[in-house]
């Protein structure tokens, strides 16, 4: 027995879809910002590691120069300890490429940005009431598949990045603008103020 479904394009159905789309939009906003913050954190760590590599190299060179000019065992001992530290740091960066990982987070954020904007467009289309419910549901399902593809290929985020994203979105209001701020970017014909 084949089951058939009738169109249920009612205000209540649209309200339910709106609730789901708003929830999805919110999650995508957070995912986008969290991937951005992951990239920022990794690049900061990479910068710190590079600084330590330079400093350790300079100290090692200095300790071996002092050994060469007669400081003897103390300079050599310091050089051995520092060069071992540098070896550990270099091994870490060889096995764990922070720059590449940061780039993957940036790419994920870029891909998620587009999906975030598409969810926003879908919410606008729903509010305008011009498209039938089935068309909106079809677009929603395509967005879900696109989002799955992005998530499947992106690195995992961290709790620290999530907390930074939460602070940026809630306290710093990274995703919100006043009418005056938006008007500053628009031509005179499109300004509200």
Short mmCIF file of C-alpha atoms in Angstrom, two decimals:
data_model
loop_
_atom_site.label_atom_id
_atom_site.label_comp_id
_atom_site.label_asym_id
_atom_site.label_seq_id
_atom_site.Cartn_x
_atom_site.Cartn_y
_atom_site.Cartn_z
CA UNK A 1 0.00 0.00 0.00
CA UNK A 2 1.56 3.28 -1.14
CA UNK A 3 1.43 6.15 1.26
CA UNK A 4 0.75 9.64 -0.11
CA UNK A 5 1.23 12.91 1.66
CA UNK A 6 -0.69 16.06 1.09
CA UNK A 7 0.81 19.51 1.10
CA UNK A 8 0.68 20.94 4.56
CA UNK A 9 1.59 24.56 3.76
CA UNK A 10 -0.09 26.16 6.75
CA UNK A 11 1.06 29.01 8.99
CA UNK A 12 1.76 26.43 11.72
CA UNK A 13 3.94 24.35 9.36
CA UNK A 14 5.84 27.47 8.34
CA UNK A 15 6.32 28.35 12.00
CA UNK A 16 7.75 24.88 12.71
CA UNK A 17 10.11 25.16 9.72
CA UNK A 18 11.17 28.62 10.85
CA UNK A 19 12.03 27.26 14.29
CA UNK A 20 14.16 24.53 12.80
CA UNK A 21 15.91 26.90 10.37
CA UNK A 22 16.64 29.38 13.16
CA UNK A 23 18.18 26.58 15.23
CA UNK A 24 20.29 25.42 12.28
CA UNK A 25 21.33 28.99 11.53
CA UNK A 26 22.44 29.50 15.12
CA UNK A 27 24.53 26.32 15.10
CA UNK A 28 26.15 27.29 11.80
CA UNK A 29 26.97 30.77 13.13
CA UNK A 30 28.72 29.17 16.11
CA UNK A 31 30.53 26.61 13.93
CA UNK A 32 31.79 29.32 11.60
CA UNK A 33 33.07 31.48 14.45
CA UNK A 34 34.57 28.48 16.30
CA UNK A 35 36.59 27.44 13.24
CA UNK A 36 37.81 31.03 12.90
CA UNK A 37 38.87 31.03 16.55
CA UNK A 38 40.60 27.64 16.17
CA UNK A 39 42.66 29.06 13.32
CA UNK A 40 43.51 32.15 15.41
CA UNK A 41 44.59 30.01 18.38
CA UNK A 42 46.74 27.73 16.23
CA UNK A 43 48.41 30.66 14.48
CA UNK A 44 49.18 32.25 17.86
CA UNK A 45 50.72 28.96 19.05
CA UNK A 46 52.71 28.71 15.83
CA UNK A 47 53.99 32.25 16.26
CA UNK A 48 55.06 31.48 19.84
CA UNK A 49 56.84 28.30 18.75
CA UNK A 50 58.66 30.13 15.95
CA UNK A 51 59.76 32.80 18.43
CA UNK A 52 61.09 30.11 20.80
CA UNK A 53 62.91 28.42 17.93
CA UNK A 54 64.66 31.69 17.09
CA UNK A 55 65.49 32.44 20.74
CA UNK A 56 66.80 28.95 21.42
CA UNK A 57 68.91 29.06 18.25
CA UNK A 58 70.38 32.38 19.34
CA UNK A 59 71.12 31.13 22.87
CA UNK A 60 72.67 27.92 21.52
CA UNK A 61 74.89 29.89 19.19
CA UNK A 62 75.88 32.16 22.06
CA UNK A 63 76.68 29.27 24.38
CA UNK A 64 78.85 27.54 21.78
CA UNK A 65 80.64 30.81 21.00
CA UNK A 66 81.44 31.26 24.70
CA UNK A 67 82.68 27.66 24.80
CA UNK A 68 84.88 28.31 21.79
CA UNK A 69 86.38 31.41 23.43
CA UNK A 70 87.18 29.68 26.67
CA UNK A 71 84.17 29.43 28.98
CA UNK A 72 84.57 25.69 28.85
CA UNK A 73 82.14 23.21 30.25
CA UNK A 74 79.44 25.64 31.40
CA UNK A 75 78.86 26.99 27.90
CA UNK A 76 78.90 23.48 26.45
CA UNK A 77 76.43 22.21 29.06
CA UNK A 78 74.07 25.12 28.42
CA UNK A 79 74.40 24.53 24.67
CA UNK A 80 73.56 20.84 25.05
CA UNK A 81 70.45 21.57 27.15
CA UNK A 82 69.25 24.30 24.81
CA UNK A 83 69.93 22.32 21.64
CA UNK A 84 68.02 19.37 23.11
CA UNK A 85 65.10 21.71 23.82
CA UNK A 86 65.26 23.00 20.28
CA UNK A 87 65.34 19.45 18.94
CA UNK A 88 62.17 18.61 20.90
CA UNK A 89 60.45 21.76 19.64
CA UNK A 90 61.48 21.07 16.03
CA UNK A 91 60.28 17.47 16.29
CA UNK A 92 56.92 18.69 17.58
CA UNK A 93 56.50 21.13 14.70
CA UNK A 94 57.56 18.46 12.19
CA UNK A 95 54.92 16.02 13.39
CA UNK A 96 52.18 18.57 14.10
CA UNK A 97 51.95 21.25 11.41
CA UNK A 98 50.06 24.04 13.14
CA UNK A 99 50.11 26.24 10.04
CA UNK A 100 48.47 23.56 7.90
CA UNK A 101 45.89 22.81 10.59
CA UNK A 102 45.10 26.52 10.94
CA UNK A 103 44.63 26.72 7.17
CA UNK A 104 42.17 23.81 7.29
CA UNK A 105 40.18 25.62 9.98
CA UNK A 106 40.19 28.79 7.87
CA UNK A 107 38.94 26.82 4.86
CA UNK A 108 36.20 25.21 6.96
CA UNK A 109 35.18 28.66 8.24
CA UNK A 110 35.05 29.97 4.66
CA UNK A 111 32.91 27.03 3.53
CA UNK A 112 30.62 27.35 6.54
CA UNK A 113 30.28 31.11 5.95
CA UNK A 114 28.59 30.44 2.61
CA UNK A 115 26.19 27.94 4.18
CA UNK A 116 25.49 30.39 7.00
CA UNK A 117 24.49 33.03 4.46
CA UNK A 118 22.34 30.51 2.58
CA UNK A 119 20.49 29.67 5.81
CA UNK A 120 19.90 33.38 6.34
CA UNK A 121 18.57 33.69 2.78
CA UNK A 122 16.27 30.73 3.41
CA UNK A 123 14.91 32.39 6.55
CA UNK A 124 14.25 35.55 4.55
CA UNK A 125 12.51 33.54 1.81
CA UNK A 126 10.35 31.85 4.44
CA UNK A 127 9.43 35.19 6.03
CA UNK A 128 8.52 36.69 2.65
CA UNK A 129 6.09 33.83 2.01
CA UNK A 130 6.80 33.74 -1.73
CA UNK A 131 8.06 30.15 -1.97
CA UNK A 132 5.99 27.04 -1.26
CA UNK A 133 6.86 25.04 1.84
CA UNK A 134 8.12 22.06 -0.18
CA UNK A 135 10.65 24.23 -2.05
CA UNK A 136 11.92 25.62 1.24
CA UNK A 137 12.22 22.12 2.70
CA UNK A 138 14.14 20.98 -0.36
CA UNK A 139 16.59 23.88 0.03
CA UNK A 140 16.94 23.07 3.74
CA UNK A 141 17.80 19.46 2.94
CA UNK A 142 20.42 20.53 0.36
CA UNK A 143 21.99 22.84 2.93
CA UNK A 144 22.13 20.01 5.43
CA UNK A 145 23.95 17.81 2.92
CA UNK A 146 26.38 20.63 2.09
CA UNK A 147 27.04 21.22 5.77
CA UNK A 148 27.67 17.52 6.33
CA UNK A 149 30.28 17.55 3.53
CA UNK A 150 32.07 20.51 5.10
CA UNK A 151 32.04 18.99 8.57
CA UNK A 152 33.26 15.62 7.27
CA UNK A 153 36.34 17.25 5.73
CA UNK A 154 37.17 19.73 8.45
CA UNK A 155 39.31 19.30 11.57
CA UNK A 156 37.70 19.10 14.99
CA UNK A 157 37.33 22.28 16.97
CA UNK A 158 38.38 22.75 20.57
CA UNK A 159 36.58 23.82 23.71
CA UNK A 160 38.90 26.82 24.04
CA UNK A 161 37.94 27.97 20.54
CA UNK A 162 34.26 27.46 21.29
CA UNK A 163 34.57 29.63 24.42
CA UNK A 164 36.30 32.35 22.39
CA UNK A 165 33.58 32.11 19.73
CA UNK A 166 30.90 32.36 22.41
CA UNK A 167 32.54 35.46 23.85
CA UNK A 168 32.88 37.02 20.40
CA UNK A 169 29.26 36.36 19.49
CA UNK A 170 27.59 37.10 22.83
CA UNK A 171 29.74 39.80 24.44
CA UNK A 172 31.45 41.43 21.48
CA UNK A 173 28.39 41.02 19.23
CA UNK A 174 30.53 39.98 16.23
CA UNK A 175 27.49 39.16 14.10
CA UNK A 176 25.34 42.21 14.90
CA UNK A 177 25.29 45.71 13.48
CA UNK A 178 23.30 48.81 14.27
CA UNK A 179 21.36 50.55 11.48
CA UNK A 180 23.92 53.36 11.62
CA UNK A 181 26.81 50.94 11.07
CA UNK A 182 25.07 49.36 8.08
CA UNK A 183 24.10 52.76 6.66
CA UNK A 184 27.78 53.75 6.69
CA UNK A 185 28.48 51.01 4.09
CA UNK A 186 25.50 51.67 1.83
CA UNK A 187 24.85 54.25 -0.88
CA UNK A 188 22.52 57.09 0.07
CA UNK A 189 19.55 55.52 -1.72
CA UNK A 190 19.66 52.43 0.51
CA UNK A 191 20.24 54.11 3.87
CA UNK A 192 17.53 53.92 6.53
CA UNK A 193 18.69 56.77 8.70
#
